[in-house]
């Protein structure tokens, strides 16, 4: 029997509607609408789309978004100065610096400069430290999104063997901590892990956050495992596509029609034949990540009052 598709779009819609209600209540209590400042440096087309989508999502729930655009040759000192201004601005509850930054800019320095109370991406070491200690704080949106999806679908994490593929500060590491907090037995696998397929095959829950299209093949997955695919990759190469979409002819058709197609780190068609539940890409973790950002902005607004 094919696996269940874990639909993130529908759940994100419900969460966004709840946030819109909470924002209306916040405003009804006499506060100004929560404000999210986005900082986009340079002209990376994908980053422009991400920032536009985030601003549109804010508008739909009543959060004010304040966009700041800087040219790709902006010196670090100017970026620092903008972050300092936003930290001090009483109209700004949350600050998001869109990554990646253009070459020559230090993203860690920028992220560390954001006030922890306005760090709605949850990337500041203070917030990462609170997560490490299991204390409340602003938490990274993507792993939080994965956790809401798992909770919504009633996946009991206690004692589960979980493998997180990828060890970035943004996804892999905080994901592993959140799973550990819910009592899963967690392995973090990465580019230097020996025999990745065998390690992944031990997982009752496999979370892939690597950024390599179709890396995880069907035989990497333990029968009846739950698979969460965080990766978002654009594939243009037909030869690669023919290999990774062998079980998904529709993706190949899209590629031929449009010149590119989006996919995750997991071969979705193959995973659906082995796993018990799989997130699609697009339409899985992505929409929930944006919902997490809205929720963090509202939380920051409540805390910063
Ligand atoms: P990253 O490049 O910072 O980290 C990738 C990790 O994968 C690294 O830890 C690396 O060790 C590991 N890795 C790389 N190649 C590997 C290989 N061949 N085998 C095993 N491990 C390997 O990336 P990131 O920021 O963590 O993002 C990962 C993916 O998730 C990307 O596709 C990104 O676009 C996507 N992403 C999606 C969302 C969302 O909302 N759905 C949010 C953030 C990131």
Coordinates of N, CA and C in Angstrom, one line a residue, residues 42-254:
X42 N 21.4 42.3 -2.0 CA 21.7 41.7 -3.3 C 20.5 41.4 -4.1
X43 N 20.7 40.7 -5.3 CA 19.6 40.4 -6.2 C 19.5 39.0 -6.5
X44 N 19.8 38.1 -5.6 CA 19.6 36.6 -5.8 C 18.1 36.4 -6.1
X45 N 17.7 35.8 -7.3 CA 16.3 35.7 -7.6 C 15.5 34.8 -6.6
X46 N 16.1 33.7 -6.1 CA 15.4 32.8 -5.2 C 15.1 33.6 -3.9
X47 N 16.1 34.4 -3.4 CA 15.9 35.1 -2.2 C 14.8 36.2 -2.3
X48 N 14.8 36.8 -3.5 CA 13.7 37.8 -3.8 C 12.3 37.1 -3.7
X49 N 12.2 35.9 -4.3 CA 11.0 35.2 -4.2 C 10.6 34.9 -2.7
X50 N 11.6 34.4 -2.0 CA 11.4 34.0 -0.6 C 10.9 35.2 0.2
X51 N 11.5 36.4 0.0 CA 11.2 37.6 0.8 C 9.8 38.0 0.4
X52 N 9.5 38.0 -0.9 CA 8.2 38.4 -1.4 C 7.1 37.5 -0.8
X53 N 7.4 36.2 -0.8 CA 6.4 35.2 -0.2 C 6.2 35.5 1.3
X54 N 7.3 35.8 2.0 CA 7.1 36.0 3.4 C 6.3 37.3 3.7
X55 N 6.6 38.4 2.9 CA 5.8 39.6 3.1 C 4.4 39.4 2.8
X56 N 4.1 38.6 1.7 CA 2.7 38.4 1.4 C 2.0 37.6 2.5
X57 N 2.7 36.6 3.0 CA 2.1 35.8 4.1 C 1.8 36.7 5.3
X58 N 2.7 37.7 5.6 CA 2.5 38.6 6.7 C 1.2 39.4 6.5
X59 N 1.1 39.9 5.3 CA 0.0 40.8 5.0 C -1.3 40.0 5.2
X60 N -1.3 38.8 4.8 CA -2.6 38.0 4.9 C -3.0 37.8 6.4
X61 N -2.1 37.8 7.3 CA -2.5 37.6 8.7 C -2.5 38.9 9.5
X62 N -2.2 40.0 8.9 CA -2.3 41.3 9.6 C -1.0 41.7 10.2
X63 N 0.1 41.1 9.9 CA 1.4 41.5 10.3 C 2.0 42.5 9.3
X64 N 2.5 43.6 9.9 CA 3.1 44.6 9.0 C 4.5 44.2 8.6
X65 N 4.8 44.1 7.3 CA 6.2 43.8 6.9 C 6.9 45.0 6.4
X66 N 8.1 45.2 6.8 CA 8.9 46.4 6.4 C 10.1 45.9 5.7
X67 N 10.1 46.1 4.4 CA 11.2 45.6 3.6 C 12.4 46.5 3.5
X68 N 13.6 46.0 3.7 CA 14.8 46.8 3.5 C 15.7 46.1 2.5
X69 N 16.0 46.8 1.4 CA 16.8 46.2 0.3 C 18.1 46.9 0.3
X70 N 19.2 46.1 0.2 CA 20.6 46.7 0.1 C 21.2 46.1 -1.1
X71 N 22.1 46.9 -1.7 CA 22.8 46.5 -2.9 C 23.8 45.4 -2.6
X72 N 24.2 44.6 -3.6 CA 25.1 43.5 -3.3 C 26.5 44.0 -2.8
X73 N 26.9 45.2 -3.1 CA 28.2 45.7 -2.7 C 28.1 46.4 -1.4
X74 N 27.0 46.2 -0.6 CA 26.9 46.9 0.7 C 28.0 46.4 1.6
X75 N 28.8 47.4 2.2 CA 29.8 47.0 3.2 C 29.2 46.4 4.5
X76 N 29.9 45.5 5.1 CA 29.4 44.9 6.4 C 29.0 45.9 7.4
X77 N 29.7 47.0 7.4 CA 29.4 48.1 8.5 C 28.0 48.7 8.2
X78 N 27.6 48.8 6.9 CA 26.3 49.3 6.7 C 25.2 48.4 7.1
X79 N 25.5 47.1 6.8 CA 24.5 46.0 7.2 C 24.4 46.0 8.8
X80 N 25.5 46.1 9.4 CA 25.5 46.2 10.9 C 24.7 47.4 11.4
X81 N 24.9 48.5 10.7 CA 24.2 49.7 11.1 C 22.7 49.6 10.9
X82 N 22.3 49.0 9.8 CA 20.9 48.8 9.6 C 20.3 47.8 10.7
X83 N 21.0 46.8 11.0 CA 20.5 45.8 12.1 C 20.4 46.6 13.4
X84 N 21.4 47.4 13.7 CA 21.4 48.2 15.0 C 20.1 49.1 15.0
X85 N 19.8 49.7 13.8 CA 18.7 50.6 13.8 C 17.4 49.8 14.0
X86 N 17.3 48.7 13.4 CA 16.1 47.8 13.5 C 16.0 47.3 14.9
X87 N 17.1 47.0 15.5 CA 17.1 46.5 16.9 C 16.5 47.6 17.9
X88 N 16.8 48.8 17.5 CA 16.4 49.9 18.4 C 15.0 50.5 18.0
X89 N 14.4 50.0 16.9 CA 13.2 50.6 16.4 C 12.0 50.0 17.1
X90 N 11.2 50.8 17.8 CA 10.1 50.2 18.6 C 8.9 49.6 17.7
X91 N 8.9 50.0 16.4 CA 7.9 49.5 15.5 C 8.2 48.1 15.0
X92 N 9.5 47.7 15.3 CA 9.9 46.4 14.7 C 10.0 45.3 15.8
X93 N 9.2 44.2 15.6 CA 9.2 43.1 16.6 C 10.1 42.0 16.2
X94 N 10.2 41.8 14.8 CA 11.1 40.7 14.4 C 12.0 41.2 13.2
X95 N 13.2 40.6 13.2 CA 14.1 41.0 12.1 C 14.5 39.7 11.4
X96 N 14.4 39.7 10.1 CA 14.8 38.5 9.3 C 15.9 39.0 8.3
X97 N 17.1 38.5 8.3 CA 18.1 38.7 7.3 C 18.1 37.5 6.4
X98 N 17.7 37.8 5.1 CA 17.5 36.7 4.2 C 18.9 36.1 3.8
X99 N 19.1 34.8 3.9 CA 20.3 34.2 3.5 C 20.1 33.5 2.2
X100 N 21.2 33.2 1.4 CA 22.5 33.6 1.7 C 22.8 35.1 1.4
X101 N 23.8 35.6 2.2 CA 24.3 37.0 1.9 C 25.3 36.9 0.7
X102 N 25.4 38.0 0.0 CA 26.4 38.0 -1.1 C 27.8 37.8 -0.6
X103 N 28.7 37.3 -1.4 CA 30.1 37.0 -1.0 C 30.7 38.3 -0.4
X104 N 31.5 38.1 0.6 CA 32.1 39.3 1.2 C 31.4 39.7 2.5
X105 N 30.2 39.3 2.6 CA 29.5 39.6 3.9 C 29.4 38.4 4.8
X106 N 29.6 38.6 6.1 CA 29.7 37.6 7.0 C 28.3 37.3 7.6
X107 N 27.7 36.2 7.3 CA 26.3 36.0 7.7 C 26.2 35.7 9.2
X108 N 27.2 35.0 9.7 CA 27.2 34.8 11.2 C 27.2 36.1 12.0
X109 N 28.1 37.0 11.5 CA 28.2 38.3 12.2 C 26.9 39.0 12.2
X110 N 26.2 39.0 11.0 CA 24.9 39.6 10.9 C 23.9 39.0 11.8
X111 N 23.8 37.7 11.8 CA 22.8 37.0 12.6 C 23.0 37.2 14.1
X112 N 24.3 37.2 14.5 CA 24.6 37.4 15.9 C 24.3 38.8 16.4
X113 N 24.2 39.7 15.4 CA 24.0 41.2 15.8 C 22.5 41.4 16.1
X114 N 21.7 40.6 15.5 CA 20.2 40.8 15.7 C 19.9 40.6 17.2
X115 N 19.1 41.5 17.8 CA 18.7 41.3 19.2 C 18.0 39.9 19.4
X116 N 18.4 39.1 20.3 CA 17.7 37.8 20.5 C 16.2 37.9 20.7
X117 N 15.7 39.0 21.2 CA 14.3 39.2 21.4 C 13.6 39.4 20.1
X118 N 14.3 39.8 19.0 CA 13.7 40.1 17.7 C 14.2 39.0 16.7
X119 N 14.8 38.0 17.1 CA 15.4 37.0 16.3 C 14.4 36.0 15.9
X120 N 13.5 36.3 14.9 CA 12.3 35.5 14.6 C 12.7 34.2 13.8
X121 N 14.0 34.2 13.3 CA 14.5 33.0 12.6 C 15.0 32.0 13.6
X122 N 15.3 32.5 14.8 CA 15.8 31.6 15.9 C 17.2 31.2 15.7
X123 N 18.0 32.0 15.0 CA 19.4 31.6 14.7 C 20.4 32.2 15.6
X124 N 20.0 33.1 16.5 CA 21.0 33.8 17.4 C 21.5 32.7 18.4
X125 N 22.8 32.8 18.8 CA 23.3 31.8 19.7 C 22.5 31.8 21.1
X126 N 22.0 32.9 21.5 CA 21.2 32.9 22.7 C 20.0 32.0 22.6
X127 N 19.2 32.1 21.4 CA 18.1 31.3 21.2 C 18.4 29.9 21.0
X128 N 19.5 29.6 20.3 CA 20.0 28.3 20.0 C 20.4 27.6 21.4
X129 N 20.9 28.4 22.3 CA 21.3 27.9 23.6 C 20.1 27.6 24.4
X130 N 19.1 28.4 24.4 CA 17.8 28.1 25.1 C 17.2 26.8 24.6
X131 N 17.3 26.6 23.3 CA 16.8 25.4 22.7 C 17.6 24.2 23.2
X132 N 18.9 24.4 23.3 CA 19.8 23.3 23.8 C 19.4 22.9 25.2
X133 N 19.0 23.9 26.0 CA 18.6 23.7 27.4 C 17.2 23.3 27.6
X134 N 16.4 23.3 26.4 CA 15.0 22.9 26.5 C 14.2 24.0 27.1
X135 N 14.6 25.3 27.0 CA 13.9 26.4 27.6 C 13.1 27.2 26.5
X136 N 12.1 27.9 26.9 CA 11.3 28.7 25.9 C 12.2 29.8 25.3
X137 N 12.0 30.0 24.0 CA 12.7 31.1 23.3 C 12.3 31.0 21.8
X138 N 12.8 31.9 21.0 CA 12.4 31.9 19.6 C 13.2 30.7 18.9
X139 N 12.4 29.8 18.3 CA 13.1 28.6 17.8 C 13.1 28.6 16.3
X140 N 14.1 28.0 15.6 CA 14.2 28.0 14.2 C 12.9 27.4 13.5
X141 N 12.5 28.1 12.5 CA 11.1 27.9 11.9 C 11.1 26.5 11.2
X142 N 12.1 26.1 10.5 CA 12.0 24.8 9.7 C 11.9 23.6 10.6
X143 N 12.8 23.4 11.6 CA 12.6 22.2 12.4 C 11.3 22.3 13.2
X144 N 10.9 23.5 13.6 CA 9.6 23.7 14.3 C 8.5 23.2 13.4
X145 N 8.6 23.6 12.1 CA 7.6 23.1 11.1 C 7.5 21.6 11.0
X146 N 8.7 21.0 11.0 CA 8.7 19.5 10.9 C 8.0 18.9 12.2
X147 N 8.3 19.5 13.3 CA 7.7 19.0 14.6 C 6.2 19.2 14.6
X148 N 5.7 20.3 14.0 CA 4.2 20.5 14.0 C 3.6 19.5 13.1
X149 N 4.2 19.2 12.0 CA 3.7 18.2 11.0 C 3.6 16.8 11.6
X150 N 4.7 16.5 12.4 CA 4.7 15.2 13.0 C 3.6 15.1 14.1
X151 N 3.5 16.2 14.9 CA 2.5 16.2 16.0 C 1.1 16.1 15.4
X152 N 0.9 16.9 14.3 CA -0.4 16.9 13.7 C -0.8 15.5 13.2
X153 N 0.1 14.8 12.7 CA -0.2 13.4 12.2 C 0.0 12.3 13.2
X154 N 0.1 12.8 14.5 CA 0.1 11.8 15.6 C 1.3 10.9 15.7
X155 N 2.4 11.3 15.2 CA 3.6 10.5 15.2 C 4.2 10.5 16.6
X156 N 4.2 9.4 17.3 CA 4.7 9.3 18.7 C 6.2 9.2 18.7
X157 N 6.9 10.2 19.1 CA 8.4 10.2 18.9 C 9.1 9.5 20.1
X158 N 8.4 9.2 21.1 CA 9.1 8.6 22.3 C 9.7 7.3 21.9
X159 N 11.0 7.2 22.1 CA 11.8 6.0 21.9 C 12.0 5.6 20.5
X160 N 11.5 6.5 19.6 CA 11.7 6.2 18.1 C 13.1 6.4 17.7
X161 N 13.6 5.5 16.8 CA 14.9 5.7 16.2 C 14.8 6.8 15.1
X162 N 15.4 8.0 15.3 CA 15.3 9.0 14.3 C 16.7 9.3 13.7
X163 N 16.8 9.5 12.4 CA 18.0 9.9 11.8 C 17.8 11.2 11.1
X164 N 18.6 12.2 11.5 CA 18.5 13.5 10.8 C 19.7 13.6 9.8
X165 N 19.4 13.7 8.6 CA 20.4 13.8 7.6 C 20.8 15.3 7.3
X166 N 21.9 15.7 7.7 CA 22.3 17.1 7.5 C 22.5 17.7 8.9
X167 N 23.6 18.5 9.0 CA 24.0 19.1 10.4 C 24.1 20.6 10.4
X168 N 23.3 21.3 9.5 CA 23.4 22.7 9.5 C 22.9 23.3 10.8
X169 N 23.3 24.6 11.1 CA 22.8 25.3 12.3 C 21.3 25.6 12.2
X170 N 20.9 25.7 10.9 CA 19.5 26.2 10.6 C 18.5 25.1 10.7
X171 N 18.9 23.9 10.2 CA 17.9 22.8 10.2 C 18.4 21.6 11.0
X172 N 19.5 21.0 10.5 CA 19.9 19.7 11.1 C 20.1 19.6 12.6
X173 N 20.9 20.5 13.1 CA 21.2 20.5 14.5 C 20.0 20.8 15.4
X174 N 19.3 21.9 15.1 CA 18.1 22.2 15.9 C 17.0 21.1 15.8
X175 N 16.9 20.5 14.6 CA 16.0 19.4 14.4 C 16.3 18.3 15.4
X176 N 17.6 17.9 15.4 CA 18.0 16.8 16.3 C 17.7 17.1 17.7
X177 N 17.9 18.4 18.1 CA 17.6 18.8 19.5 C 16.1 18.7 19.8
X178 N 15.3 19.1 18.9 CA 13.8 19.1 19.1 C 13.3 17.6 19.2
X179 N 13.9 16.8 18.4 CA 13.5 15.3 18.4 C 13.9 14.7 19.8
X180 N 15.1 15.1 20.2 CA 15.7 14.6 21.5 C 14.8 15.0 22.6
X181 N 14.3 16.3 22.5 CA 13.5 16.8 23.6 C 12.2 16.0 23.7
X182 N 11.8 15.5 22.5 CA 10.5 14.6 22.6 C 10.9 13.2 22.7
X183 N 12.1 12.9 23.2 CA 12.5 11.5 23.6 C 12.7 10.6 22.5
X184 N 13.0 11.1 21.3 CA 13.5 10.2 20.3 C 15.0 9.8 20.5
X185 N 15.4 8.7 19.9 CA 16.8 8.3 20.0 C 17.4 8.8 18.6
X186 N 18.3 9.8 18.7 CA 18.6 10.6 17.5 C 20.1 10.3 17.0
X187 N 20.2 10.1 15.7 CA 21.5 10.0 15.1 C 21.5 11.2 14.1
X188 N 22.6 11.9 14.1 CA 22.8 13.0 13.0 C 23.8 12.4 12.0
X189 N 23.4 12.3 10.8 CA 24.2 11.8 9.7 C 24.6 13.0 8.8
X190 N 25.7 12.9 8.1 CA 26.1 14.1 7.2 C 27.1 13.6 6.1
X191 N 27.7 14.6 5.5 CA 28.5 14.2 4.3 C 29.7 13.3 4.6
X192 N 30.1 13.2 5.9 CA 31.3 12.4 6.2 C 30.8 11.0 6.8
X193 N 29.5 10.8 6.9 CA 29.0 9.6 7.6 C 29.3 8.4 6.6
X194 N 29.8 7.3 7.2 CA 30.1 6.1 6.4 C 28.8 5.3 6.2
X195 N 28.7 4.8 5.1 CA 27.5 4.0 4.7 C 26.2 4.6 5.1
X196 N 26.0 5.8 4.4 CA 24.7 6.5 4.7 C 23.5 5.7 4.5
X197 N 23.4 4.9 3.4 CA 22.1 4.2 3.2 C 21.8 3.2 4.4
X198 N 22.9 2.6 5.0 CA 22.7 1.7 6.1 C 22.2 2.4 7.3
X199 N 22.8 3.6 7.6 CA 22.4 4.4 8.7 C 21.0 4.9 8.6
X200 N 20.6 5.3 7.4 CA 19.2 5.8 7.2 C 18.2 4.7 7.3
X201 N 18.7 3.5 6.9 CA 17.7 2.3 6.9 C 17.4 1.9 8.3
X202 N 18.1 2.4 9.3 CA 17.8 2.1 10.7 C 16.7 3.0 11.3
X203 N 16.3 4.0 10.5 CA 15.5 5.0 11.1 C 14.0 4.7 11.0
X204 N 13.3 4.9 12.1 CA 11.8 4.8 12.1 C 11.3 6.2 11.6
X205 N 12.1 7.2 11.8 CA 11.8 8.5 11.3 C 13.1 9.1 10.6
X206 N 13.0 9.4 9.4 CA 14.1 9.9 8.6 C 13.8 11.4 8.2
X207 N 14.7 12.3 8.7 CA 14.5 13.7 8.3 C 15.7 14.1 7.4
X208 N 15.4 14.4 6.1 CA 16.4 14.7 5.2 C 16.5 16.2 5.0
X209 N 17.7 16.8 5.3 CA 17.9 18.3 5.2 C 19.3 18.5 4.6
X210 N 19.5 18.2 3.4 CA 20.8 18.1 2.8 C 21.0 19.1 1.6
X211 N 20.0 19.2 0.8 CA 20.1 20.1 -0.4 C 20.7 19.4 -1.5
X212 N 20.5 18.0 -1.6 CA 21.0 17.2 -2.8 C 19.8 16.5 -3.4
X213 N 19.4 16.9 -4.6 CA 18.1 16.4 -5.2 C 18.1 14.9 -5.3
X214 N 17.1 14.3 -4.7 CA 16.9 12.8 -4.8 C 18.0 12.0 -4.2
X215 N 18.8 12.5 -3.3 CA 19.9 11.7 -2.7 C 19.3 10.4 -2.0
X216 N 18.2 10.5 -1.3 CA 17.7 9.4 -0.6 C 16.9 8.5 -1.5
X217 N 17.4 7.3 -1.7 CA 16.6 6.4 -2.6 C 15.7 5.5 -1.8
X218 N 14.9 4.8 -2.5 CA 13.9 4.0 -1.8 C 14.5 2.9 -0.9
X219 N 15.7 2.4 -1.4 CA 16.3 1.3 -0.5 C 17.0 1.8 0.7
X220 N 17.1 3.2 0.8 CA 17.7 3.8 2.1 C 16.6 3.8 3.2
X221 N 15.4 3.5 2.8 CA 14.3 3.8 3.8 C 13.8 2.5 4.4
X222 N 13.7 2.5 5.7 CA 13.2 1.3 6.4 C 11.7 1.1 6.1
X223 N 11.2 -0.1 5.8 CA 9.8 -0.2 5.5 C 9.0 0.3 6.7
X224 N 7.9 1.1 6.3 CA 7.0 1.8 7.2 C 7.5 2.9 8.0
X225 N 8.7 3.4 7.6 CA 9.3 4.6 8.3 C 8.5 5.8 7.9
X226 N 8.6 6.9 8.7 CA 8.1 8.2 8.4 C 9.2 9.0 7.8
X227 N 9.0 9.7 6.7 CA 10.0 10.4 6.0 C 9.6 11.9 5.9
X228 N 10.5 12.8 6.4 CA 10.2 14.2 6.3 C 11.3 14.8 5.4
X229 N 10.9 15.4 4.4 CA 11.9 15.9 3.4 C 11.9 17.4 3.4
X230 N 13.0 17.9 4.0 CA 13.2 19.4 4.1 C 13.8 20.0 2.8
X231 N 14.5 19.2 2.1 CA 15.2 19.8 0.9 C 14.3 20.4 -0.1
X232 N 14.8 21.5 -0.6 CA 14.1 22.2 -1.8 C 15.2 22.4 -2.9
X233 N 15.1 21.6 -3.9 CA 16.1 21.7 -5.0 C 15.4 21.9 -6.3
X234 N 16.0 22.8 -7.1 CA 15.5 22.9 -8.5 C 16.3 22.1 -9.5
X235 N 15.7 21.2 -10.2 CA 16.4 20.3 -11.1 C 16.1 20.7 -12.5
X236 N 17.2 20.9 -13.3 CA 17.1 21.3 -14.7 C 17.6 20.2 -15.6
X237 N 18.5 19.4 -15.1 CA 19.2 18.4 -15.9 C 18.4 17.2 -16.1
X238 N 18.1 16.9 -17.4 CA 17.2 15.8 -17.8 C 17.7 14.4 -17.4
X239 N 19.1 14.3 -17.5 CA 19.7 13.0 -17.2 C 19.5 12.7 -15.7
X240 N 19.8 13.7 -14.8 CA 19.6 13.5 -13.4 C 18.1 13.3 -13.1
X241 N 17.3 14.0 -13.8 CA 15.8 13.9 -13.6 C 15.3 12.5 -13.9
X242 N 15.8 12.0 -15.0 CA 15.4 10.6 -15.5 C 15.7 9.6 -14.4
X243 N 16.9 9.8 -13.7 CA 17.2 8.9 -12.6 C 16.4 9.1 -11.4
X244 N 16.2 10.3 -10.9 CA 15.6 10.5 -9.6 C 14.0 10.5 -9.7
X245 N 13.5 10.7 -10.9 CA 12.0 10.7 -11.1 C 11.6 9.4 -11.8
X246 N 12.3 8.3 -11.7 CA 11.9 7.1 -12.4 C 10.5 6.7 -12.0
X247 N 10.2 6.9 -10.7 CA 8.9 6.5 -10.2 C 7.9 7.6 -10.1
X248 N 8.3 8.8 -10.8 CA 7.4 9.9 -10.8 C 7.3 10.6 -12.2
X249 N 6.7 9.9 -13.1 CA 6.7 10.4 -14.5 C 6.2 11.8 -14.7
X250 N 5.3 12.3 -13.7 CA 4.7 13.6 -13.9 C 5.8 14.7 -13.7
X251 N 6.8 14.4 -12.8 CA 7.8 15.4 -12.5 C 8.7 15.6 -13.8
X252 N 8.9 14.5 -14.5 CA 9.7 14.5 -15.8 C 8.9 15.4 -16.8
X253 N 7.6 15.1 -16.8 CA 6.8 15.9 -17.8 C 6.9 17.4 -17.5
X254 N 6.8 17.8 -16.2 CA 6.9 19.2 -15.8 C 8.3 19.7 -16.2

